[in-house]
Amino acid sequence: MNTASPAGLRRPDGPAKLTGTARYAADTPAHGAAYAILVGATVPTGRLTALHTEAARGAPGVSAVLTAEDLPDMPLGPLVQPLPMRRSRNGAIDYEGQPIAIVLADGWERARYAAGLVRADYADTRRPVVFDEAPDAVEREPLLSPPDETKGDVAAGLAAAHTVVSATYTTADRHHSPMEPSATYARWDGDRLTVHDSVQSIGLTQLALSTAFGVPFESVRVICPFIGGGFGCKGYVWPHQLLTAAAAKVTGRPVKLALTRTQMFTSCGHQPTTRQTVTLGADARGRLTALRHTSANAASLHGDHAEGATEASTWMYASPAIEVRRRIRHTDRPEPTPMRAPHQGPGMFALESAMDELAYATGIDPVELRLRNEPETDPLTGRPFSSRELRACLLRAADRFGWRDRTPEPRSMRDGDELIGWGMAAATMDTFRFAATARVRVDADGHVRVECGTQEIGTGLPGVIATIASDVLGTDPDAVEVRFGDTELPPAWMTAGSSATMGVGSAVYAAATELKEKLKELGVSGMGFAGSLGAAGFLEAEAGWGPEEGSDLAGRSRTYSMHTYGAVFAEVRVDDELGLVRVARCTAGYAAGRIINPLTARSQMTGGLAWGIGQALLENSRFDGYFGRFVSKNLAGYTVPVNADIPELDVFFVDDHDPHAGPLGAKGIGELGAVGAGAAIANAVFHATGKRLRDVPMGIAEVMAAGAAR
Ligand code: MOS
């Protein structure tokens, strides 16, 4: 296949989004539908002893108030989050915000008003178990990887080290906060269920609904062309989706539900807080003699969500001894879930902060320290790297940033009242790969259509699909029609783990290649088909792609050490009087296999850097340990970066081609950008102030409390 063509600059999903004609789940025409609002528990523990629904039932426009007793039993399939209304039938309350009733009315505002009239009585509430007090526990069934991994003798490596650094780092609870809150429309026609949803996998939703209602898989149709942001909170299946379909079944009419912004803080996951300790030993030349990384994250009482924060520490740096340990702590809170750059986002903050501490302790430049510890093969498993261009990322990004002009001494760079800090960190991300199928069809008039049951989450996947198909067929990409977001189309798996270009892209590539072969057999070359496609007047091919046998559940290779890499350099300016930290500029270079669409690829990375700035400086969902609830369930109290927080971002890609990840040579990019930036900023704050802040986000109060400002 050719390198990314100028055609890759197109964004076919753009006009519909800009003109408002793109239809999101809550835009589904609701003829005859009831609008639903969930009522959540106001306590985090205890038992529900009574529900008072009379006032709500009597409110204007209300058609029903459903409680657990009104709903059918709903068995859960894989990756479905616990269905709390079923537990609340026995009265058990597991977290604040747990659904205890559904109010249906003839308008969303009326449903919302009535929901506010529902009163509940609780008993046996107790003091919530919170993260800092919960004991470490092991996941019951580790989903992704073993929680403990060891190579060599870490104790011996530390004893033999010339320099040892060891410190504990924490990352905060964070919420996904997509622009489009989760929304579901459900309609039953006899035993057939049609759902319009905002989800990262229509196939998983279809499976969950068919399992829950005991109807054949084919009887459930899920439609989701556009997602107004997901970042992981729409990756699995959550209670509101099953409850909407159940309410439609029970009442015999379509139901449309949209979570309120407040409910987005309790009802579809969050990135759990982590507490991590990294210990590094190095010889006199800065080469690691031992690496130990342990992590614990908050989980819900009944869930097992594990933040794989220690994983990257097994493949980043050469060390004769490596030991990682991952634990969860069961607490009284809603279930966490993956969030953009799961695992490596929180984990690399700790590892890359520790590497910076080692650089200062040994007096070796942070870039040089990383180059000296660049491994030949995977440090833990010895597997070959499928491709690894970290060295090029480090050197080129350092050069573009002007790193050589840095004076290493903390507090040595200043501009008036502002302390200037330059910091850097490496980035890496797992390569998750999911199977997909696609159908490509060409009509006698040359019209090309690609169909794939994937979702457009905002990354511009339709443009990538059109680019790949047109490159193979030699057609005009603007003439390629792309259909997606419907379970009636050839199935694809999740839009998650930065995997869509690899999975969906490879399937489109395979189908287009097969179609090209068929055309060749017919003696058709070029795109002047007229009359040559036989009686049907069209020709089509369907093909699939999936990770090779032996890959793990998430499509990660077990033959190669297969990851993406990057290097992030940040300049911060710290107000020496006020402790205010501003990111002034940022240069980041990435190696993620072949880049199919430079425009959308760049926008993924700048978006990721904005996430990193949020992680380092702003995003913190404070959890009230007394009331057992997230405090600020809105975007005023939960701050995310706005345009004014984001400086000019200099992003580039180094040449990379991964022949093992898939036929395109591409790897995933989406989440890589959200890794590394947090540590680069924290390291820059140390360089500016001479104070090491090991807990993110570092707000003004934290910077002042650390005495980082004067
Ligand atoms: Mo992502 S957290 O894999 O949607």
XYZ file of C-alpha atoms and ligand atoms in Angstrom:
714
model
C 0.000 0.000 0.000
C 1.131 3.556 -0.687
C 2.145 5.926 2.026
C -0.530 8.232 3.369
C -1.813 10.173 0.414
C -3.108 13.754 0.413
C -6.484 12.067 0.295
C -5.796 11.209 3.923
C -6.454 14.819 4.769
C -10.183 14.481 4.246
C -12.722 14.275 7.036
C -15.975 12.979 5.519
C -17.784 12.968 8.879
C -17.027 16.669 9.342
C -19.854 18.413 7.461
C -22.624 16.415 9.194
C -21.150 17.219 12.596
C -20.614 20.888 11.852
C -24.092 21.392 10.404
C -25.859 19.437 13.137
C -27.254 16.754 10.864
C -25.158 13.989 12.450
C -27.633 12.024 14.525
C -26.579 11.019 18.038
C -28.523 8.527 20.164
C -30.614 11.121 21.989
C -31.514 12.707 18.618
C -33.443 9.592 17.592
C -36.985 10.702 16.709
C -39.050 9.675 19.686
C -42.521 9.170 18.198
C -44.633 7.751 20.982
C -41.654 7.252 23.257
C -41.547 7.896 26.968
C -38.604 9.862 28.339
C -36.819 8.181 31.206
C -34.775 9.476 34.099
C -33.008 7.226 36.586
C -33.363 7.880 40.279
C -30.156 7.157 42.189
C -29.515 6.186 45.803
C -28.426 9.092 47.961
C -26.349 6.924 50.300
C -23.339 4.721 49.481
C -24.068 1.792 51.801
C -26.923 0.103 53.625
C -30.360 -1.075 52.606
C -33.296 0.488 50.859
C -36.313 -0.012 53.133
C -38.990 2.022 51.363
C -39.511 3.983 48.160
C -42.108 6.765 48.134
C -43.194 7.268 44.547
C -46.727 8.701 44.922
C -45.707 12.314 44.385
C -43.708 11.412 41.304
C -46.547 9.325 39.890
C -48.883 12.287 40.288
C -46.557 14.783 38.648
C -47.470 16.279 35.233
C -46.913 13.991 32.252
C -45.673 11.018 34.249
C -46.732 7.650 32.819
C -44.896 5.278 35.146
C -42.458 4.992 37.994
C -40.687 1.635 37.845
C -38.823 0.037 40.725
C -36.771 -3.155 40.929
C -39.919 -5.223 41.538
C -41.371 -4.108 38.182
C -38.420 -5.265 36.109
C -37.627 -8.703 34.680
C -34.621 -10.738 35.756
C -31.719 -9.831 33.520
C -28.775 -12.242 33.335
C -25.510 -10.477 32.629
C -23.107 -11.273 29.804
C -19.375 -10.573 29.680
C -18.095 -7.028 30.218
C -21.461 -5.914 31.572
C -21.096 -3.835 34.685
C -23.036 -5.143 37.718
C -26.731 -4.432 37.396
C -27.426 -2.733 40.692
C -31.204 -2.527 40.419
C -31.299 -6.265 40.653
C -29.389 -6.172 43.894
C -31.544 -3.361 45.161
C -34.503 -5.730 44.890
C -33.082 -7.188 48.083
C -32.520 -3.653 49.217
C -28.728 -3.693 48.980
C -27.100 -0.359 48.218
C -23.539 -0.587 46.877
C -22.780 2.987 45.897
C -24.171 6.486 45.889
C -26.032 7.033 42.625
C -27.022 3.378 42.229
C -30.325 3.285 40.290
C -33.309 2.565 42.533
C -36.165 3.694 40.276
C -36.948 4.848 36.732
C -39.396 7.673 36.068
C -41.129 7.790 32.661
C -42.870 10.907 31.383
C -43.905 12.624 28.171
C -40.912 14.910 28.214
C -37.335 14.798 29.522
C -37.751 17.839 31.786
C -40.986 16.471 33.223
C -39.335 13.120 33.907
C -36.462 14.906 35.560
C -38.755 17.008 37.719
C -40.729 13.958 38.829
C -37.545 11.998 39.547
C -36.706 14.676 42.077
C -39.938 13.885 43.928
C -39.044 10.244 44.616
C -38.078 9.711 48.258
C -36.312 6.713 49.724
C -35.762 5.375 53.232
C -32.523 3.606 54.069
C -31.307 1.537 57.002
C -28.054 0.006 58.157
C -25.867 2.615 56.514
C -22.297 2.480 57.746
C -19.164 4.497 57.364
C -17.893 3.986 53.811
C -14.683 2.073 53.158
C -12.371 4.481 51.367
C -9.221 3.996 49.319
C -6.670 5.097 51.901
C -8.048 2.673 54.498
C -8.902 -0.358 52.373
C -6.492 -3.311 52.394
C -4.726 -4.401 49.218
C -6.481 -7.236 47.406
C -5.720 -9.350 44.343
C -8.135 -9.375 41.438
C -10.234 -12.501 41.435
C -9.796 -13.072 37.701
C -7.100 -10.873 36.207
C -8.512 -9.792 32.859
C -5.411 -8.513 31.134
C -2.224 -9.848 32.709
C -0.906 -11.479 35.860
C -0.797 -8.984 38.733
C 2.716 -10.041 39.737
C 5.649 -10.413 37.356
C 9.289 -10.932 38.275
C 12.633 -11.355 36.582
C 16.001 -11.629 38.309
C 16.805 -10.625 41.869
C 15.634 -7.107 42.665
C 17.032 -7.129 46.209
C 20.478 -8.074 44.907
C 20.217 -5.452 42.150
C 19.405 -2.757 44.681
C 22.191 -3.875 47.018
C 24.704 -3.665 44.186
C 23.439 -0.286 42.941
C 25.536 2.852 43.004
C 22.393 5.000 43.325
C 18.906 4.065 44.526
C 15.799 6.225 44.276
C 12.467 5.175 45.725
C 9.284 7.206 46.002
C 5.518 6.939 46.120
C 3.287 8.669 43.588
C -0.462 9.076 43.398
C -2.878 9.815 40.604
C -6.374 11.171 41.209
C -9.843 9.854 40.479
C -10.854 11.255 37.117
C -14.052 11.206 35.080
C -14.347 10.837 31.305
C -16.793 13.735 30.806
C -17.533 13.328 27.081
C -19.522 16.136 25.492
C -22.357 13.728 24.733
C -23.711 12.101 27.890
C -24.668 8.435 27.532
C -28.105 8.007 25.973
C -30.205 5.039 24.938
C -33.396 4.697 22.912
C -35.079 1.274 22.991
C -38.038 -0.037 21.043
C -39.554 -3.522 21.078
C -41.463 -4.927 18.097
C -42.684 -8.243 19.475
C -39.507 -10.078 20.397
C -37.314 -7.844 18.290
C -35.437 -5.076 20.024
C -34.024 -1.993 18.314
C -31.686 0.213 20.286
C -30.063 3.511 19.380
C -27.180 3.958 21.749
C -23.966 5.845 22.349
C -21.496 3.017 22.784
C -17.981 1.991 21.828
C -19.141 -1.477 20.780
C -22.531 -2.053 19.217
C -21.698 -5.766 19.077
C -21.058 -6.030 22.806
C -24.266 -4.094 23.496
C -26.174 -6.446 21.204
C -24.711 -9.440 23.055
C -25.529 -7.957 26.463
C -29.120 -7.166 25.508
C -29.786 -10.541 23.899
C -28.368 -12.262 26.996
C -30.329 -10.070 29.399
C -33.685 -10.589 27.670
C -33.155 -14.159 26.475
C -33.797 -13.347 22.820
C -31.669 -14.491 19.874
C -28.638 -12.370 19.078
C -30.114 -11.613 15.619
C -33.292 -10.221 17.189
C -31.396 -7.305 18.675
C -30.285 -4.442 16.465
C -28.027 -1.730 17.864
C -27.463 1.489 15.954
C -24.745 3.971 16.826
C -23.267 5.925 13.967
C -21.703 8.708 16.001
C -20.371 8.921 19.527
C -19.896 12.353 21.038
C -16.797 11.213 22.870
C -16.398 8.088 24.957
C -12.831 7.821 26.249
C -13.706 4.443 27.746
C -16.908 5.271 29.621
C -18.956 3.841 26.749
C -16.720 0.821 26.269
C -18.537 -1.715 28.406
C -22.273 -2.038 29.030
C -23.786 -0.112 31.928
C -27.038 -0.446 33.877
C -28.874 2.393 32.120
C -28.754 0.567 28.791
C -30.390 -2.599 30.121
C -32.813 -0.592 32.251
C -33.991 1.452 29.254
C -34.709 -1.698 27.261
C -36.402 -3.248 30.301
C -38.599 -0.180 30.801
C -39.633 -0.319 27.135
C -40.496 -3.996 27.493
C -42.492 -3.533 30.673
C -44.462 -0.509 29.465
C -44.910 -1.672 25.887
C -43.716 1.568 24.345
C -40.391 2.988 23.206
C -38.269 4.606 25.905
C -35.563 7.213 25.529
C -33.116 7.850 28.346
C -30.231 10.274 28.646
C -28.021 10.369 31.705
C -27.765 13.785 33.291
C -24.301 15.311 33.541
C -24.458 14.594 37.267
C -25.213 10.930 36.596
C -22.195 10.732 34.292
C -20.177 10.911 37.529
C -21.740 7.754 39.018
C -23.189 5.647 36.227
C -20.540 4.823 33.625
C -17.221 4.526 35.382
C -14.216 6.632 36.142
C -10.434 6.277 36.214
C -9.667 5.170 39.762
C -7.104 6.806 41.955
C -3.782 4.945 42.145
C -0.997 4.804 44.693
C 2.281 3.623 43.196
C 5.790 3.083 44.495
C 8.755 2.936 42.130
C 12.234 1.894 43.264
C 15.143 2.147 40.844
C 18.728 1.062 41.340
C 21.444 2.169 38.905
C 25.170 1.697 38.466
C 27.610 4.617 38.321
C 26.821 5.131 34.641
C 23.088 5.242 35.203
C 22.307 1.789 33.905
C 19.516 0.141 35.862
C 20.445 -2.702 38.170
C 16.903 -3.154 39.500
C 13.380 -1.855 38.907
C 10.458 -2.396 41.249
C 7.005 -0.909 40.614
C 3.971 -1.591 42.764
C 0.515 -0.115 42.360
C -2.861 -0.226 44.041
C -6.031 1.295 42.618
C -9.503 1.853 43.940
C -12.156 -0.626 42.835
C -15.808 -0.964 43.751
C -17.029 -3.354 46.425
C -18.044 -6.101 43.988
C -15.976 -5.176 40.953
C -12.408 -6.023 40.002
C -11.328 -3.108 37.862
C -7.540 -3.152 37.791
C -5.492 -0.253 36.531
C -2.487 -1.934 34.928
C -0.204 0.872 36.011
C 2.837 -1.363 36.397
C 2.703 -2.994 32.980
C 4.920 -0.612 31.015
C 7.645 -1.014 33.635
C 8.187 -4.521 32.253
C 9.087 -3.339 28.750
C 10.430 0.223 28.992
C 13.979 -0.104 30.290
C 16.750 -2.682 30.303
C 17.221 -4.031 33.801
C 18.570 -7.381 34.962
C 15.971 -7.431 37.731
C 12.353 -6.364 37.429
C 9.491 -6.841 39.835
C 5.969 -5.471 39.411
C 2.959 -5.941 41.661
C -0.587 -4.744 41.028
C -3.345 -4.669 43.645
C -6.876 -3.352 43.941
C -8.708 -2.005 46.979
C -12.417 -2.646 47.339
C -14.192 0.544 48.389
C -17.730 1.885 48.608
C -17.885 3.635 45.268
C -19.280 3.131 41.758
C -17.348 0.768 39.516
C -14.293 2.280 37.796
C -13.565 1.477 34.145
C -10.829 2.085 31.583
C -10.310 5.743 30.733
C -8.275 7.207 27.895
C -4.770 5.831 28.200
C -5.779 3.291 30.827
C -2.849 1.574 32.568
C 0.006 3.477 30.924
C -1.556 6.897 31.564
C -1.369 6.594 35.365
C 1.560 4.137 35.362
C 3.971 6.127 33.239
C 3.410 9.172 35.411
C 5.080 7.254 38.233
C 7.794 5.486 36.229
C 8.803 8.606 34.296
C 8.810 10.753 37.416
C 11.090 8.179 39.039
C 13.407 8.186 36.026
C 13.653 11.964 36.379
C 14.513 11.572 40.063
C 17.214 9.085 39.083
C 18.563 11.528 36.485
C 19.018 14.191 39.178
C 20.418 11.677 41.683
C 23.052 10.475 39.217
C 23.671 13.808 37.514
C 22.910 12.316 34.115
C 20.782 14.203 31.600
C 17.237 12.728 31.567
C 17.337 12.049 27.816
C 20.761 10.438 28.050
C 19.616 8.324 31.013
C 16.813 6.868 28.933
C 19.113 6.220 25.961
C 21.534 4.356 28.234
C 18.735 2.071 29.363
C 17.314 1.318 25.937
C 16.852 -2.489 25.747
C 17.633 -4.760 22.794
C 14.752 -7.089 23.491
C 11.773 -7.005 25.845
C 13.334 -6.661 29.300
C 10.886 -9.012 31.023
C 10.120 -11.665 28.406
C 13.112 -11.438 26.062
C 10.711 -11.267 23.113
C 11.823 -9.236 20.092
C 10.252 -5.830 19.643
C 7.873 -5.731 16.681
C 9.131 -2.186 16.144
C 10.538 0.281 18.652
C 11.590 3.766 17.634
C 11.813 5.332 21.094
C 15.413 6.414 20.502
C 14.405 8.424 17.415
C 11.499 10.005 19.331
C 13.803 11.063 22.165
C 16.557 12.505 19.981
C 14.377 14.305 17.476
C 11.962 15.742 20.040
C 14.892 16.949 22.170
C 16.338 18.641 19.120
C 13.078 20.351 18.108
C 12.456 21.487 21.665
C 15.957 22.942 21.993
C 16.763 20.765 25.023
C 20.520 21.406 24.731
C 19.944 24.997 25.915
C 18.570 23.819 29.251
C 20.548 24.513 32.387
C 20.037 21.394 34.510
C 20.094 23.101 37.914
C 16.572 23.549 39.438
C 15.407 27.175 39.715
C 18.116 28.201 37.253
C 15.854 29.470 34.494
C 13.659 32.476 35.064
C 11.739 35.167 33.203
C 10.809 38.034 35.519
C 8.504 36.683 38.234
C 8.160 33.395 36.474
C 10.298 30.364 37.113
C 10.854 28.410 33.928
C 11.069 24.633 33.981
C 11.908 22.215 31.214
C 10.990 18.590 31.733
C 10.658 15.510 29.607
C 9.273 11.992 29.764
C 8.980 8.971 27.536
C 5.602 7.605 26.503
C 4.400 4.141 25.611
C 1.085 2.409 25.074
C -0.110 -1.138 24.719
C -1.117 -2.437 21.309
C -4.641 -3.767 21.731
C -6.055 -5.341 18.581
C -9.623 -6.460 17.913
C -11.097 -8.484 15.064
C -13.222 -6.795 12.412
C -14.946 -7.581 9.134
C -15.778 -5.278 6.245
C -17.583 -5.415 2.925
C -16.497 -3.421 -0.099
C -18.736 -3.050 -3.119
C -18.278 -1.391 -6.461
C -21.146 -0.485 -8.798
C -20.960 -0.386 -12.565
C -20.830 3.408 -12.442
C -17.668 3.201 -10.321
C -19.360 4.062 -7.005
C -17.492 2.394 -4.137
C -19.151 1.601 -0.827
C -17.486 0.269 2.314
C -19.596 -1.213 5.099
C -18.383 -2.073 8.574
C -20.204 -2.369 11.898
C -17.813 -0.058 13.685
C -18.419 3.251 15.454
C -17.144 6.778 14.774
C -16.056 8.016 18.180
C -14.746 11.340 16.965
C -11.380 10.206 15.659
C -12.327 10.462 11.976
C -12.384 6.723 11.283
C -14.599 7.078 8.143
C -11.846 9.121 6.504
C -9.290 6.459 7.382
C -11.560 3.769 5.922
C -12.097 5.742 2.699
C -8.364 6.361 2.382
C -7.476 2.691 2.771
C -10.169 1.455 0.340
C -9.382 4.075 -2.295
C -5.639 3.434 -2.062
C -6.175 -0.260 -2.784
C -8.730 0.256 -5.553
C -7.101 3.288 -7.100
C -10.276 5.353 -6.830
C -11.050 8.858 -5.704
C -11.429 8.761 -1.901
C -14.151 11.402 -2.066
C -16.241 8.987 -4.097
C -16.031 6.266 -1.436
C -19.178 5.966 0.631
C -18.617 4.599 4.146
C -21.423 3.025 6.172
C -20.953 2.139 9.834
C -22.636 2.106 13.244
C -25.226 -0.640 12.732
C -25.204 -4.291 13.824
C -26.763 -5.219 10.453
C -23.381 -4.456 8.872
C -20.381 -6.830 8.948
C -19.327 -7.000 12.602
C -16.406 -5.222 14.190
C -15.381 -5.248 17.837
C -14.741 -2.342 20.193
C -13.699 1.169 19.350
C -11.321 1.088 22.298
C -7.687 0.599 23.113
C -6.647 2.802 20.177
C -7.305 -0.191 17.974
C -9.720 0.888 15.230
C -7.249 1.763 12.483
C -5.504 -1.582 12.960
C -8.599 -3.780 13.264
C -11.150 -2.055 11.061
C -8.490 -0.662 8.737
C -6.966 -4.108 8.182
C -10.401 -5.625 7.472
C -11.162 -2.881 4.940
C -7.743 -3.444 3.403
C -8.409 -7.195 3.148
C -11.876 -6.742 1.618
C -10.708 -4.110 -0.868
C -7.772 -6.304 -1.863
C -10.098 -9.241 -2.443
C -12.396 -7.060 -4.510
C -9.454 -5.909 -6.589
C -8.561 -9.550 -7.274
C -12.122 -10.247 -8.408
C -12.004 -7.273 -10.734
C -8.726 -8.528 -12.134
C -10.273 -11.947 -12.810
C -13.014 -10.204 -14.766
C -10.340 -8.428 -16.735
C -11.430 -5.062 -15.390
C -8.638 -2.670 -14.673
C -8.870 0.948 -13.628
C -12.313 2.112 -12.599
C -14.161 2.207 -15.904
C -16.500 -0.663 -15.074
C -19.520 0.287 -17.098
C -21.197 -2.815 -18.400
C -18.390 -5.141 -17.341
C -19.680 -6.317 -13.973
C -22.198 -8.767 -15.340
C -25.921 -8.957 -14.808
C -25.839 -7.905 -11.152
C -24.241 -4.623 -12.085
C -22.017 -4.672 -9.012
C -19.252 -6.685 -7.445
C -18.474 -7.033 -3.755
C -16.094 -8.744 -1.374
C -16.264 -9.292 2.354
C -13.222 -10.079 4.442
C -12.054 -9.968 8.006
C -8.933 -9.498 9.983
C -7.974 -10.406 13.503
C -4.860 -10.656 15.631
C -2.846 -13.827 15.077
C -3.578 -16.939 17.103
C -1.961 -16.954 20.507
C -2.623 -13.269 21.132
C -4.246 -12.491 24.454
C -7.898 -11.580 25.096
C -7.282 -7.971 24.128
C -5.379 -8.892 20.979
C -1.964 -8.179 22.454
C 0.837 -10.130 20.813
C 2.505 -12.930 22.733
C 5.145 -13.395 20.068
C 6.468 -9.863 19.926
C 6.829 -7.071 22.423
C 4.436 -4.789 20.534
C 3.956 -1.244 21.747
C 3.925 2.355 20.625
C 6.392 4.945 21.864
C 6.883 8.644 22.235
C 8.836 11.417 23.906
C 7.236 14.501 25.417
C 9.074 17.718 26.278
C 7.310 20.485 28.200
C 8.105 23.994 29.282
C 6.233 25.234 32.330
C 6.137 28.661 33.830
C 5.509 28.822 37.561
C 4.430 32.063 39.181
C 6.897 32.332 42.050
C 4.412 34.270 44.201
C 1.142 32.485 43.427
C 2.182 28.923 42.665
C 0.262 28.940 39.406
C 1.671 26.465 36.886
C 1.154 27.112 33.184
C 2.327 24.898 30.354
C 3.992 27.306 27.943
C 4.902 24.937 25.133
C 5.198 21.296 24.372
C 7.036 19.208 21.778
C 6.130 15.575 21.355
C 7.364 12.955 18.915
C 5.649 9.618 18.455
C 6.393 6.268 16.846
C 3.224 4.298 16.260
C 3.732 2.338 13.086
C 2.607 3.730 9.766
C 0.449 6.839 9.943
C -2.558 6.455 7.649
C -4.106 9.904 7.991
C -1.731 12.653 9.119
C -4.525 15.117 9.871
C -6.586 12.943 12.197
C -3.429 11.375 13.645
C -2.088 14.767 14.665
C -5.403 15.744 16.202
C -5.436 12.526 18.251
C -2.030 13.374 19.686
C -2.815 17.014 20.494
C -6.036 15.830 22.139
C -4.001 13.339 24.141
C -1.579 16.039 25.272
C -4.554 18.064 26.513
C -5.541 14.999 28.585
C -2.008 14.902 29.956
C -2.173 18.560 30.923
C -5.470 17.828 32.665
C -3.901 14.878 34.499
C -0.947 16.939 35.688
C -2.655 20.180 36.641
C -6.449 20.049 36.795
C -8.456 16.863 36.792
C -9.387 15.575 40.218
C -12.734 14.076 41.134
C -12.573 14.572 44.859
C -14.206 11.782 46.823
C -15.888 12.642 50.088
C -15.010 9.808 52.430
C -17.743 10.615 54.940
C -20.652 10.715 52.537
C -19.027 8.192 50.188
C -19.574 10.231 47.063
C -17.814 12.220 44.395
C -18.190 15.826 45.429
C -18.417 17.890 42.272
C -20.637 16.181 39.767
C -20.463 18.926 37.203
C -17.936 20.573 34.916
C -17.593 23.592 37.195
C -16.222 21.622 40.147
C -14.521 18.977 38.036
C -12.146 21.059 35.991
C -10.821 19.993 32.619
C -8.428 22.006 30.458
C -9.979 24.674 28.266
C -8.407 26.328 25.235
C -6.654 28.910 27.398
C -4.821 26.114 29.233
C -3.419 24.580 26.058
C -0.385 26.174 24.404
C 0.841 25.619 20.874
C 1.620 21.922 20.649
C 4.430 20.769 18.379
C 3.586 17.191 17.430
C 5.385 14.986 14.946
C 5.689 11.341 14.017
C 8.909 9.501 13.347
C 9.074 6.950 10.519
C 7.865 3.628 11.795
C 6.364 0.549 10.237
C 5.254 -2.432 12.261
C 5.034 -5.442 9.955
C 3.727 -7.630 12.786
C 0.853 -5.541 14.133
C -1.211 -5.940 10.963
C -1.040 -5.717 7.164
C -1.065 -1.907 7.135
C 2.096 -1.521 9.221
C 0.044 0.746 11.499
C -0.360 0.603 15.255
C -2.736 2.454 17.571
C -2.260 6.127 18.283
C -5.280 7.536 20.088
C -4.264 7.014 23.687
C -0.489 7.284 23.321
C -0.758 11.077 23.372
C -2.286 10.970 26.849
C 0.804 9.154 28.201
C 3.979 10.904 29.270
C 2.738 14.487 29.238
C 1.769 14.334 32.922
C 5.272 13.259 33.975
C 6.963 15.697 31.573
C 5.023 18.535 33.226
C 5.722 17.306 36.765
C 9.411 16.975 35.893
C 9.360 20.495 34.466
C 7.792 21.773 37.695
C 10.678 20.191 39.618
C 13.176 21.834 37.292
C 11.428 25.180 37.742
C 10.982 25.053 41.517
C 13.323 22.431 42.959
C 10.325 20.752 44.610
C 9.188 17.289 43.604
C 5.403 16.962 43.444
C 4.502 13.292 43.368
C 0.726 13.612 43.509
C -1.288 14.729 40.508
C -3.021 16.912 39.768
C -0.837 19.609 41.255
C -3.100 22.604 41.689
C -2.116 25.963 43.066
C -2.801 24.783 46.624
C -0.556 21.736 46.206
C 2.229 23.778 44.648
C 2.021 26.294 47.504
C 1.790 23.558 50.153
C 4.928 21.917 48.791
C 6.657 25.241 49.147
C 7.370 25.026 45.460
C 6.625 28.692 45.006
C 8.719 31.041 47.066
Mo -10.412 3.406 25.670
S -10.110 3.748 27.663
O -9.711 1.942 25.412
O -11.948 3.706 25.230
